[in-house]
PDB file of C-alpha atoms in Angstrom:
ATOM      1  CA  MET A  21       4.034 206.166 259.732  1.00  0.00           C
ATOM      2  CA  THR A  22       0.376 207.112 259.787  1.00  0.00           C
ATOM      3  CA  LYS A  23      -0.536 210.778 259.223  1.00  0.00           C
ATOM      4  CA  LEU A  24      -2.341 210.876 262.565  1.00  0.00           C
ATOM      5  CA  ASP A  25      -0.539 212.948 265.150  1.00  0.00           C
ATOM      6  CA  PRO A  26       1.311 210.972 267.843  1.00  0.00           C
ATOM      7  CA  THR A  27      -1.448 211.269 270.431  1.00  0.00           C
ATOM      8  CA  GLU A  28      -4.197 210.242 268.024  1.00  0.00           C
ATOM      9  CA  PHE A  29      -2.139 207.321 266.760  1.00  0.00           C
ATOM     10  CA  CYS A  30      -1.291 205.986 270.220  1.00  0.00           C
ATOM     11  CA  GLU A  31      -4.810 206.451 271.495  1.00  0.00           C
ATOM     12  CA  ALA A  32      -6.139 204.591 268.448  1.00  0.00           C
ATOM     13  CA  ILE A  33      -3.924 201.653 269.456  1.00  0.00           C
ATOM     14  CA  LEU A  34      -5.270 201.766 272.994  1.00  0.00           C
ATOM     15  CA  ARG A  35      -8.869 201.866 271.787  1.00  0.00           C
ATOM     16  CA  SER A  36      -8.270 198.947 269.440  1.00  0.00           C
ATOM     17  CA  GLU A  37      -6.850 196.934 272.344  1.00  0.00           C
ATOM     18  CA  ILE A  38      -9.905 197.721 274.451  1.00  0.00           C
ATOM     19  CA  ALA A  39     -12.218 196.719 271.586  1.00  0.00           C
ATOM     20  CA  TYR A  40     -10.384 193.441 270.984  1.00  0.00           C
ATOM     21  CA  ASN A  41     -10.322 192.545 274.679  1.00  0.00           C
ATOM     22  CA  THR A  42     -14.006 193.362 275.081  1.00  0.00           C
ATOM     23  CA  GLU A  43     -15.053 191.420 271.981  1.00  0.00           C
ATOM     24  CA  ASN A  44     -13.051 188.359 273.041  1.00  0.00           C
ATOM     25  CA  ASN A  45     -13.722 188.716 276.766  1.00  0.00           C
ATOM     26  CA  VAL A  46     -10.010 188.630 277.643  1.00  0.00           C
ATOM     27  CA  VAL A  47      -7.566 190.558 279.885  1.00  0.00           C
ATOM     28  CA  PRO A  48      -9.997 193.154 281.266  1.00  0.00           C
ATOM     29  CA  SER A  49      -7.147 194.378 283.476  1.00  0.00           C
ATOM     30  CA  GLU A  50      -5.242 195.532 280.387  1.00  0.00           C
ATOM     31  CA  SER A  51      -8.335 197.344 279.138  1.00  0.00           C
ATOM     32  CA  ALA A  52      -8.566 199.076 282.500  1.00  0.00           C
ATOM     33  CA  VAL A  53      -5.006 200.371 282.115  1.00  0.00           C
ATOM     34  CA  ALA A  54      -5.758 201.556 278.582  1.00  0.00           C
ATOM     35  CA  GLU A  55      -8.815 203.421 279.900  1.00  0.00           C
ATOM     36  CA  ARG A  56      -6.652 205.114 282.521  1.00  0.00           C
ATOM     37  CA  LEU A  57      -4.155 206.269 279.910  1.00  0.00           C
ATOM     38  CA  LEU A  58      -6.963 207.604 277.738  1.00  0.00           C
ATOM     39  CA  GLY A  59      -8.502 209.364 280.716  1.00  0.00           C
ATOM     40  CA  ARG A  60      -5.271 211.187 281.513  1.00  0.00           C
ATOM     41  CA  ARG A  61      -4.578 212.439 278.034  1.00  0.00           C
ATOM     42  CA  ILE A  62      -2.913 215.709 279.008  1.00  0.00           C
ATOM     43  CA  GLU A  63      -0.217 213.901 281.009  1.00  0.00           C
ATOM     44  CA  MET A  64       0.272 211.317 278.280  1.00  0.00           C
ATOM     45  CA  ILE A  65       0.682 213.696 275.329  1.00  0.00           C
ATOM     46  CA  PRO A  66       4.432 214.255 275.982  1.00  0.00           C
ATOM     47  CA  VAL A  67       4.906 210.484 276.275  1.00  0.00           C
ATOM     48  CA  TYR A  68       3.195 209.816 272.941  1.00  0.00           C
ATOM     49  CA  THR A  69       5.218 212.609 271.337  1.00  0.00           C
ATOM     50  CA  GLU A  70       8.488 211.121 272.589  1.00  0.00           C
ATOM     51  CA  LEU A  71       7.500 207.629 271.454  1.00  0.00           C
ATOM     52  CA  HIS A  72       6.761 208.991 267.986  1.00  0.00           C
ATOM     53  CA  ARG A  73      10.025 210.921 267.845  1.00  0.00           C
ATOM     54  CA  LYS A  74      12.159 207.954 268.906  1.00  0.00           C
ATOM     55  CA  LEU A  75      10.365 205.044 267.231  1.00  0.00           C
ATOM     56  CA  ALA A  76       8.772 206.449 264.072  1.00  0.00           C
ATOM     57  CA  PRO A  77       8.330 205.239 261.393  1.00  0.00           C
ATOM     58  CA  ASP A  78       8.227 201.820 263.130  1.00  0.00           C
ATOM     59  CA  GLU A  79       4.534 201.593 264.027  1.00  0.00           C
ATOM     60  CA  GLN A  80       4.967 198.040 265.297  1.00  0.00           C
ATOM     61  CA  ALA A  81       7.564 199.147 267.829  1.00  0.00           C
ATOM     62  CA  ILE A  82       5.140 201.715 269.232  1.00  0.00           C
ATOM     63  CA  ARG A  83       2.460 199.024 269.495  1.00  0.00           C
ATOM     64  CA  VAL A  84       4.904 196.715 271.258  1.00  0.00           C
ATOM     65  CA  PHE A  85       5.897 199.389 273.752  1.00  0.00           C
ATOM     66  CA  LEU A  86       2.292 200.233 274.588  1.00  0.00           C
ATOM     67  CA  SER A  87       1.526 196.529 274.980  1.00  0.00           C
ATOM     68  CA  VAL A  88       4.309 196.357 277.570  1.00  0.00           C
ATOM     69  CA  ILE A  89       2.642 199.118 279.564  1.00  0.00           C
ATOM     70  CA  LEU A  90      -0.752 197.439 279.341  1.00  0.00           C
ATOM     71  CA  SER A  91       0.626 194.047 280.353  1.00  0.00           C
ATOM     72  CA  ALA A  92       2.417 195.638 283.302  1.00  0.00           C
ATOM     73  CA  THR A  93      -0.956 195.522 285.028  1.00  0.00           C
ATOM     74  CA  PHE A  94      -0.011 191.950 285.901  1.00  0.00           C
ATOM     75  CA  TRP A  95       2.773 193.488 287.995  1.00  0.00           C
ATOM     76  CA  ASP A  96       0.943 196.277 289.759  1.00  0.00           C
ATOM     77  CA  LEU A  97       1.540 196.743 293.483  1.00  0.00           C
ATOM     78  CA  GLU A  98      -1.110 194.194 294.467  1.00  0.00           C
ATOM     79  CA  ALA A  99       0.248 191.568 292.089  1.00  0.00           C
ATOM     80  CA  ILE A 100       3.799 192.149 293.297  1.00  0.00           C
ATOM     81  CA  ALA A 101       2.663 191.780 296.905  1.00  0.00           C
ATOM     82  CA  GLU A 102       1.008 188.479 295.989  1.00  0.00           C
ATOM     83  CA  ALA A 103       4.197 187.304 294.275  1.00  0.00           C
ATOM     84  CA  ARG A 104       6.267 188.174 297.335  1.00  0.00           C
ATOM     85  CA  GLY A 105       3.775 186.300 299.475  1.00  0.00           C
ATOM     86  CA  ALA A 106       3.978 183.279 297.171  1.00  0.00           C
ATOM     87  CA  ARG A 107       7.752 183.268 297.429  1.00  0.00           C
ATOM     88  CA  ALA A 108       7.585 183.389 301.221  1.00  0.00           C
ATOM     89  CA  ARG A 109       5.029 180.587 301.232  1.00  0.00           C
ATOM     90  CA  LEU A 110       7.210 178.478 298.924  1.00  0.00           C
ATOM     91  CA  GLU A 111      10.064 178.806 301.402  1.00  0.00           C
ATOM     92  CA  GLU A 112       7.714 177.727 304.197  1.00  0.00           C
ATOM     93  CA  VAL A 113       6.428 174.766 302.186  1.00  0.00           C
ATOM     94  CA  ASN A 114       9.954 173.542 301.480  1.00  0.00           C
ATOM     95  CA  ALA A 115      10.788 173.780 305.173  1.00  0.00           C
ATOM     96  CA  GLU A 116       7.619 171.859 306.047  1.00  0.00           C
ATOM     97  CA  ILE A 117       8.455 169.196 303.463  1.00  0.00           C
ATOM     98  CA  ALA A 118      11.934 168.814 304.962  1.00  0.00           C
ATOM     99  CA  ASP A 119      10.521 168.462 308.489  1.00  0.00           C
ATOM    100  CA  THR A 120       7.756 166.072 307.427  1.00  0.00           C
ATOM    101  CA  ALA A 121      10.198 163.960 305.418  1.00  0.00           C
ATOM    102  CA  ALA A 122      12.480 163.641 308.442  1.00  0.00           C
ATOM    103  CA  GLU A 123       9.557 162.437 310.562  1.00  0.00           C
ATOM    104  CA  LEU A 124       8.459 159.994 307.855  1.00  0.00           C
ATOM    105  CA  VAL A 125      11.983 158.597 307.545  1.00  0.00           C
ATOM    106  CA  GLN A 126      12.027 157.847 311.264  1.00  0.00           C
ATOM    107  CA  LEU A 127       8.651 156.114 311.049  1.00  0.00           C
ATOM    108  CA  LEU A 128       9.647 154.051 308.010  1.00  0.00           C
ATOM    109  CA  ARG A 129      12.832 152.890 309.688  1.00  0.00           C
ATOM    110  CA  GLU A 130      10.949 152.055 312.865  1.00  0.00           C
ATOM    111  CA  ARG A 131       8.435 150.042 310.859  1.00  0.00           C
ATOM    112  CA  GLU A 132      11.237 148.156 309.128  1.00  0.00           C
ATOM    113  CA  LYS A 133      12.746 147.340 312.509  1.00  0.00           C
ATOM    114  CA  LEU A 134       9.385 146.084 313.775  1.00  0.00           C
ATOM    115  CA  HIS A 135       8.968 143.942 310.672  1.00  0.00           C
ATOM    116  CA  ASN A 136      12.347 142.372 311.305  1.00  0.00           C
ATOM    117  CA  GLN A 137      12.120 141.911 315.082  1.00  0.00           C
ATOM    118  CA  SER A 138       8.527 141.882 316.337  1.00  0.00           C
ATOM    119  CA  GLY A 139       7.237 138.749 314.691  1.00  0.00           C
ATOM    120  CA  PHE A 140       4.631 140.798 312.835  1.00  0.00           C
ATOM    121  CA  TYR A 141       4.503 142.071 309.260  1.00  0.00           C
ATOM    122  CA  SER A 142       2.153 144.660 307.777  1.00  0.00           C
ATOM    123  CA  ASN A 143       2.461 143.630 304.111  1.00  0.00           C
ATOM    124  CA  THR A 144       3.405 147.174 303.012  1.00  0.00           C
ATOM    125  CA  GLU A 145       5.605 148.170 300.100  1.00  0.00           C
ATOM    126  CA  TYR A 146       9.322 147.757 300.650  1.00  0.00           C
ATOM    127  CA  HIS A 147      10.737 148.190 297.114  1.00  0.00           C
ATOM    128  CA  PRO A 148      11.014 151.658 295.507  1.00  0.00           C
ATOM    129  CA  LEU A 149      10.129 150.253 292.096  1.00  0.00           C
ATOM    130  CA  ASN A 150       6.832 148.997 293.466  1.00  0.00           C
ATOM    131  CA  LEU A 151       5.945 152.519 294.549  1.00  0.00           C
ATOM    132  CA  ILE A 152       6.870 153.942 291.154  1.00  0.00           C
ATOM    133  CA  ASP A 153       4.783 151.316 289.397  1.00  0.00           C
ATOM    134  CA  ARG A 154       1.742 151.951 291.565  1.00  0.00           C
ATOM    135  CA  ALA A 155       2.110 155.726 291.209  1.00  0.00           C
ATOM    136  CA  GLY A 156       2.245 155.332 287.426  1.00  0.00           C
ATOM    137  CA  GLU A 157      -0.912 153.262 287.221  1.00  0.00           C
ATOM    138  CA  ASP A 158      -2.906 156.170 285.767  1.00  0.00           C
ATOM    139  CA  VAL A 159      -0.085 157.527 283.612  1.00  0.00           C
ATOM    140  CA  TYR A 160      -0.627 156.254 280.079  1.00  0.00           C
ATOM    141  CA  LEU A 161       2.886 157.002 278.805  1.00  0.00           C
ATOM    142  CA  TYR A 162       4.435 155.268 281.794  1.00  0.00           C
ATOM    143  CA  LYS A 163       2.409 152.134 281.208  1.00  0.00           C
ATOM    144  CA  SER A 164       3.044 152.226 277.454  1.00  0.00           C
ATOM    145  CA  TYR A 165       6.776 152.912 277.401  1.00  0.00           C
ATOM    146  CA  VAL A 166       8.415 152.679 280.820  1.00  0.00           C
ATOM    147  CA  ARG A 167       6.743 149.952 282.855  1.00  0.00           C
ATOM    148  CA  GLU A 168       8.240 146.997 281.005  1.00  0.00           C
ATOM    149  CA  LEU A 169      11.710 148.522 281.130  1.00  0.00           C
ATOM    150  CA  LEU A 170      11.442 148.882 284.899  1.00  0.00           C
ATOM    151  CA  LYS A 171      10.181 145.343 285.240  1.00  0.00           C
ATOM    152  CA  ALA A 172      13.382 144.182 283.569  1.00  0.00           C
ATOM    153  CA  MET A 173      15.334 145.953 286.302  1.00  0.00           C
ATOM    154  CA  ARG A 174      13.697 143.771 288.952  1.00  0.00           C
ATOM    155  CA  THR A 175      16.255 141.083 288.158  1.00  0.00           C
ATOM    156  CA  TYR A 176      18.532 142.962 290.549  1.00  0.00           C
ATOM    157  CA  ASP A 177      18.141 141.902 294.159  1.00  0.00           C
ATOM    158  CA  LEU A 178      16.803 144.356 296.747  1.00  0.00           C
ATOM    159  CA  LYS A 179      20.321 144.945 298.057  1.00  0.00           C
ATOM    160  CA  TYR A 180      21.080 146.866 294.847  1.00  0.00           C
ATOM    161  CA  TRP A 181      18.369 149.454 295.537  1.00  0.00           C
ATOM    162  CA  PRO A 182      17.997 152.277 298.062  1.00  0.00           C
ATOM    163  CA  ARG A 183      15.363 151.771 300.739  1.00  0.00           C
ATOM    164  CA  ILE A 184      12.170 153.773 300.539  1.00  0.00           C
ATOM    165  CA  ALA A 185      13.224 155.619 303.690  1.00  0.00           C
ATOM    166  CA  ASP A 186      16.461 156.629 301.975  1.00  0.00           C
ATOM    167  CA  CYS A 187      14.515 158.037 299.029  1.00  0.00           C
ATOM    168  CA  ILE A 188      12.328 160.063 301.381  1.00  0.00           C
ATOM    169  CA  ALA A 189      15.436 161.320 303.168  1.00  0.00           C
ATOM    170  CA  VAL A 190      16.800 162.616 299.863  1.00  0.00           C
ATOM    171  CA  LEU A 191      13.443 164.280 299.161  1.00  0.00           C
ATOM    172  CA  GLY A 192      13.684 166.072 302.488  1.00  0.00           C
ATOM    173  CA  ARG A 193      17.272 167.212 301.948  1.00  0.00           C
ATOM    174  CA  ASP A 194      16.346 168.412 298.477  1.00  0.00           C
ATOM    175  CA  ALA A 195      13.607 170.617 299.937  1.00  0.00           C
ATOM    176  CA  GLU A 196      15.835 171.826 302.771  1.00  0.00           C
ATOM    177  CA  ASP A 197      18.631 172.855 300.384  1.00  0.00           C
ATOM    178  CA  ALA A 198      16.325 174.386 297.760  1.00  0.00           C
ATOM    179  CA  GLU A 199      17.149 177.885 296.530  1.00  0.00           C
ATOM    180  CA  ILE A 200      14.139 179.915 295.437  1.00  0.00           C
ATOM    181  CA  GLU A 201      14.517 181.502 292.014  1.00  0.00           C
ATOM    182  CA  ALA A 202      12.144 183.552 289.892  1.00  0.00           C
ATOM    183  CA  SER A 203      10.878 181.757 286.800  1.00  0.00           C
ATOM    184  CA  ASP A 204      11.402 184.777 284.529  1.00  0.00           C
ATOM    185  CA  GLU A 205      13.195 188.116 284.362  1.00  0.00           C
ATOM    186  CA  ILE A 206      10.100 190.200 285.086  1.00  0.00           C
ATOM    187  CA  THR A 207       9.257 188.293 288.276  1.00  0.00           C
ATOM    188  CA  GLU A 208      12.855 188.598 289.416  1.00  0.00           C
ATOM    189  CA  ALA A 209      12.972 192.326 288.743  1.00  0.00           C
ATOM    190  CA  ALA A 210       9.680 192.981 290.522  1.00  0.00           C
ATOM    191  CA  THR A 211      10.470 191.014 293.678  1.00  0.00           C
ATOM    192  CA  ASN A 212      14.230 191.095 294.262  1.00  0.00           C
ATOM    193  CA  ALA A 213      14.299 194.191 296.484  1.00  0.00           C
ATOM    194  CA  SER A 214      14.187 193.824 300.249  1.00  0.00           C
ATOM    195  CA  ARG A 215      11.539 196.549 300.495  1.00  0.00           C
ATOM    196  CA  LYS A 216       8.399 196.731 298.388  1.00  0.00           C
ATOM    197  CA  GLY A 217       7.227 199.871 296.616  1.00  0.00           C
ATOM    198  CA  LEU A 218       6.611 201.621 293.311  1.00  0.00           C
ATOM    199  CA  ALA A 219      10.188 200.870 292.271  1.00  0.00           C
ATOM    200  CA  ASP A 220       9.166 197.216 291.918  1.00  0.00           C
ATOM    201  CA  TYR A 221       6.506 198.112 289.354  1.00  0.00           C
ATOM    202  CA  LEU A 222       8.929 200.270 287.417  1.00  0.00           C
ATOM    203  CA  LYS A 223      11.577 197.540 287.415  1.00  0.00           C
ATOM    204  CA  ALA A 224       9.015 195.079 286.082  1.00  0.00           C
ATOM    205  CA  ILE A 225       8.372 197.444 283.162  1.00  0.00           C
ATOM    206  CA  PHE A 226      12.105 197.777 282.519  1.00  0.00           C
ATOM    207  CA  ALA A 227      12.499 193.991 282.521  1.00  0.00           C
ATOM    208  CA  ALA A 228       9.536 193.557 280.171  1.00  0.00           C
ATOM    209  CA  ILE A 229      11.095 196.048 277.769  1.00  0.00           C
ATOM    210  CA  GLU A 230      14.377 194.133 277.833  1.00  0.00           C
ATOM    211  CA  THR A 231      12.589 190.899 276.911  1.00  0.00           C
ATOM    212  CA  ARG A 232      11.361 192.650 273.758  1.00  0.00           C
ATOM    213  CA  ARG A 233      14.960 193.421 272.795  1.00  0.00           C
ATOM    214  CA  GLN A 234      16.080 189.799 273.067  1.00  0.00           C
ATOM    215  CA  GLY A 235      15.925 187.046 270.473  1.00  0.00           C
ATOM    216  CA  LEU A 236      14.638 187.394 266.952  1.00  0.00           C
ATOM    217  CA  PRO A 237      12.846 189.340 265.768  1.00  0.00           C
ATOM    218  CA  ILE A 238      13.936 192.259 267.946  1.00  0.00           C
ATOM    219  CA  LEU A 239      10.675 194.043 268.738  1.00  0.00           C
ATOM    220  CA  LEU A 240      12.163 197.187 270.240  1.00  0.00           C
ATOM    221  CA  PRO A 241      15.362 198.893 269.037  1.00  0.00           C
ATOM    222  CA  LEU A 242      18.398 198.194 271.190  1.00  0.00           C
ATOM    223  CA  ASP A 243      19.157 201.921 271.477  1.00  0.00           C
ATOM    224  CA  PHE A 244      15.592 202.934 272.391  1.00  0.00           C
ATOM    225  CA  LYS A 245      15.391 204.695 275.734  1.00  0.00           C
ATOM    226  CA  LEU A 246      12.432 206.633 277.046  1.00  0.00           C
ATOM    227  CA  SER A 247      13.063 209.648 279.266  1.00  0.00           C
ATOM    228  CA  ASP A 248      12.708 209.563 283.034  1.00  0.00           C
ATOM    229  CA  ALA A 249       9.859 212.059 282.840  1.00  0.00           C
ATOM    230  CA  SER A 250       7.904 209.896 280.401  1.00  0.00           C
ATOM    231  CA  PHE A 251       8.343 206.796 282.529  1.00  0.00           C
ATOM    232  CA  ALA A 252       7.157 208.742 285.560  1.00  0.00           C
ATOM    233  CA  ALA A 253       4.026 209.752 283.655  1.00  0.00           C
ATOM    234  CA  LEU A 254       3.436 206.159 282.567  1.00  0.00           C
ATOM    235  CA  VAL A 255       3.680 204.913 286.151  1.00  0.00           C
ATOM    236  CA  ASN A 256       1.353 207.598 287.464  1.00  0.00           C
ATOM    237  CA  CYS A 257      -1.227 207.210 284.713  1.00  0.00           C
ATOM    238  CA  SER A 258      -1.226 203.413 284.413  1.00  0.00           C
ATOM    239  CA  LEU A 259      -1.635 203.030 288.193  1.00  0.00           C
ATOM    240  CA  ASP A 260      -3.972 206.047 288.377  1.00  0.00           C
ATOM    241  CA  LEU A 261      -1.833 207.726 291.015  1.00  0.00           C
ATOM    242  CA  GLY A 262      -2.676 211.221 292.173  1.00  0.00           C
ATOM    243  CA  ALA A 263      -0.309 214.110 292.794  1.00  0.00           C
ATOM    244  CA  ASP A 264       0.303 213.055 296.392  1.00  0.00           C
ATOM    245  CA  ASP A 265       1.087 209.422 295.539  1.00  0.00           C
ATOM    246  CA  GLY A 266       2.758 209.730 292.160  1.00  0.00           C
ATOM    247  CA  VAL A 267       6.407 209.689 291.190  1.00  0.00           C
ATOM    248  CA  GLY A 268       8.616 212.113 289.316  1.00  0.00           C
ATOM    249  CA  ALA A 269      11.556 211.953 286.947  1.00  0.00           C
ATOM    250  CA  ASP A 270      14.041 211.948 289.847  1.00  0.00           C
ATOM    251  CA  PHE A 271      12.437 208.789 291.234  1.00  0.00           C
ATOM    252  CA  VAL A 272      12.774 207.031 287.875  1.00  0.00           C
ATOM    253  CA  LYS A 273      16.364 208.191 287.527  1.00  0.00           C
ATOM    254  CA  GLY A 274      17.217 206.749 290.941  1.00  0.00           C
ATOM    255  CA  VAL A 275      15.660 203.379 290.101  1.00  0.00           C
ATOM    256  CA  ARG A 276      17.547 203.258 286.811  1.00  0.00           C
ATOM    257  CA  GLN A 277      20.845 204.020 288.491  1.00  0.00           C
ATOM    258  CA  ARG A 278      20.315 201.262 291.068  1.00  0.00           C
ATOM    259  CA  GLU A 279      19.403 198.782 288.344  1.00  0.00           C
ATOM    260  CA  ARG A 280      22.517 199.645 286.347  1.00  0.00           C
ATOM    261  CA  ALA A 281      24.641 199.168 289.446  1.00  0.00           C
ATOM    262  CA  ARG A 282      22.959 195.808 290.086  1.00  0.00           C
ATOM    263  CA  ASN A 283      23.175 194.238 286.634  1.00  0.00           C
ATOM    264  CA  GLY A 284      24.935 196.644 284.336  1.00  0.00           C
ATOM    265  CA  ALA A 285      21.884 197.404 282.208  1.00  0.00           C
ATOM    266  CA  GLY A 286      18.954 199.723 282.227  1.00  0.00           C
ATOM    267  CA  ALA A 287      15.716 200.334 280.334  1.00  0.00           C
TER     268      ALA A 287
END
């Protein structure tokens, strides 16, 4: 471990992250978090000291942990609100797809009936393979590898294939029955509560830490656990919360207990 004291060492990491981000014009939001931590040095000194005590001499582990805090900016309260909104909109879109598909199925079946009984024909597609082939016209891999195989399937009469309306009906049922799931553990942790708040941000940090314990190489020790007080300081400083808006160790402890009860694990 470097001979710098814990605060100097951790702040050097933060400054190097800011310099790299600035030079490469990337993730300014992470630099903003690093600036907040640097600006609230007094509150962060106990955190740096605890990190040093629990992770030294593994400098890389300290870097990894600080990177988690910086990247948590992607799950601040505004980002979490946007994610919740996106989930709600996805549910709405699926419902709209189901309704629209049902209407389209009725129209397709009515058109088929008119074709068969009215004495008129609109020369529209009636075979599902025709639709696939037309949709794949601009897909190079389809034309190179799949098209000829599908053409060979045309030897089967139309009675062997579902109608286009039936395919659309399945599309609608698929949307209607869809269950919305988060694409990763951090998104799930940040958005699974019925009420939004600072606990969501803290849970996102916990989930991000857990991802650094999984797979190989393990980037954070399995037995590493930061104190409730240090996590409270990290939340307050990274989000630049004042005394009236900030959280304390008891808040962190409560979130941890609820997370353990929910999934049997905690950060």
